[in-house]
Amino acid sequence: MSSIKRIGLGTLLAAALASQAEAETKITAAGWDDLGQMMSKIVDPQIAATGASASFLQVPADFDKFLQNGLSAGTAPDLFYVDISWAYPIFASGKVAELPQDEFAQTLAAMPQALREAFYQNGKLYGIAKDFATLAIAYNRDLFDDAGVDYPSDDDSWESLGAKLTALHAALGEGYYGACLPASYDRFGAVAFAYGWRPFDTQGKTVLDERFASALAFWRGLKDSGAGIVPQDIGASWTGDCLKSEKVGIAIEGPWINGFLRDNAPAMHYGSTMMPKGPSAERGNFLYTVSWSLNAATKDLPSALATLKALVSIEAQTFRLENYGAIPIDSDLSKFSYLAAEGAANDLVRRSFRGSQEGRIYPFSGGRSGGAWVEVINSVIADVMINDAKIDDALARGQAKLDALP
């Protein structure tokens, strides 16, 4: 073969390889977990037919700032987490792609209704939940046994649970409490929902009405009776710390408390119940969830959509459940053999799942005003629970701040 022919073939081969390299797409997904193994074991095989591969970028801290900066600069990854608590301005930015609902119809239909609706904004779908959680009651069996008080149950109202917490405190004495009472919206809000309060009306306005006031009076009454205490007053930063101390009967938490108790109170005998019902005759609960959302500027939309489908597949849900305890988004829990096992941890996970289907459920979100709205609600609760303000005065101050929000 002449040198000219060899050069010609070599040039053609190099061009072919370059063309192939250009055709291969690398889809990047980002979040704060470590999902590298899931990408290689589950996602890559599912998207191989597209000619693409996927990688995961872990950003453990300040992910919302990372995402906002990346979207503004045009450097954001193809797919990314969006927490429901700060979703509104991200979706309103025009930088997040509207998802084709028909392509995700099967996944959406399998979700609990509250979760299915979580990432719609103005009638458009901007994300698919990767997992979720709601609140439940975790309780220390030994403390209730020592006090001779009946365990909390799924049939409890807030009134009947309050009576049990008061009885536990009376039986065990000073230094023991029925519950820790966070002075913050992320726990108290669920109580207010059970009293019939809703965070936003149909016009998006918040009214701190008599239902909110009644719930706050109940919360404060537990503290005044000695049955409850603000976590910081016993050196705790959250209710998990309270339960771990074995001086407090219950914690209002989600399934994340399982790992904490396993590592920090391995000998504790604990159980769980659903959130109690309130005067509304329904339970109140928060929906905590994070979406997978799509960069509107992705360079390979078909491959990015294929990757998104793989990220929310049953296989991916199973991986996250078994490795991180994340609740699957599919309503048919029989698909997940991991959840069939008995035990306190799985009982709490199953109750957290049920929490998405029963009662008055609202996303943990500050709506259009985001964190500023949550800060105002927190200030009202803290004013009563920590600063000993009168409820009417605290509500008046809070309402004025809410009315001034954009």
PDB file of C-alpha atoms in Angstrom, residues 188 191-193 195-198 207-217 360:
ATOM      1  CA  PHE A 188     -45.721  23.067  64.189  1.00  0.00           C
ATOM      2  CA  VAL A 191     -50.353  20.634  63.907  1.00  0.00           C
ATOM      3  CA  ALA A 192     -51.941  23.785  62.483  1.00  0.00           C
ATOM      4  CA  PHE A 193     -53.033  21.882  59.368  1.00  0.00           C
ATOM      5  CA  TYR A 195     -56.655  22.286  63.176  1.00  0.00           C
ATOM      6  CA  GLY A 196     -57.914  23.265  59.717  1.00  0.00           C
ATOM      7  CA  TRP A 197     -55.465  26.060  58.880  1.00  0.00           C
ATOM      8  CA  ARG A 198     -54.064  26.324  55.373  1.00  0.00           C
ATOM      9  CA  VAL A 207     -54.138  34.523  57.018  1.00  0.00           C
ATOM     10  CA  LEU A 208     -53.130  33.737  60.593  1.00  0.00           C
ATOM     11  CA  ASP A 209     -56.690  32.960  61.585  1.00  0.00           C
ATOM     12  CA  GLU A 210     -58.417  31.437  64.611  1.00  0.00           C
ATOM     13  CA  ARG A 211     -57.430  27.920  63.521  1.00  0.00           C
ATOM     14  CA  PHE A 212     -53.747  28.845  63.549  1.00  0.00           C
ATOM     15  CA  ALA A 213     -54.290  30.571  66.902  1.00  0.00           C
ATOM     16  CA  SER A 214     -55.998  27.497  68.391  1.00  0.00           C
ATOM     17  CA  ALA A 215     -53.186  25.212  67.284  1.00  0.00           C
ATOM     18  CA  LEU A 216     -50.604  27.586  68.760  1.00  0.00           C
ATOM     19  CA  ALA A 217     -52.559  27.721  72.024  1.00  0.00           C
ATOM     20  CA  ARG A 360     -54.449  17.716  55.011  1.00  0.00           C
TER      21      ARG A 360
END
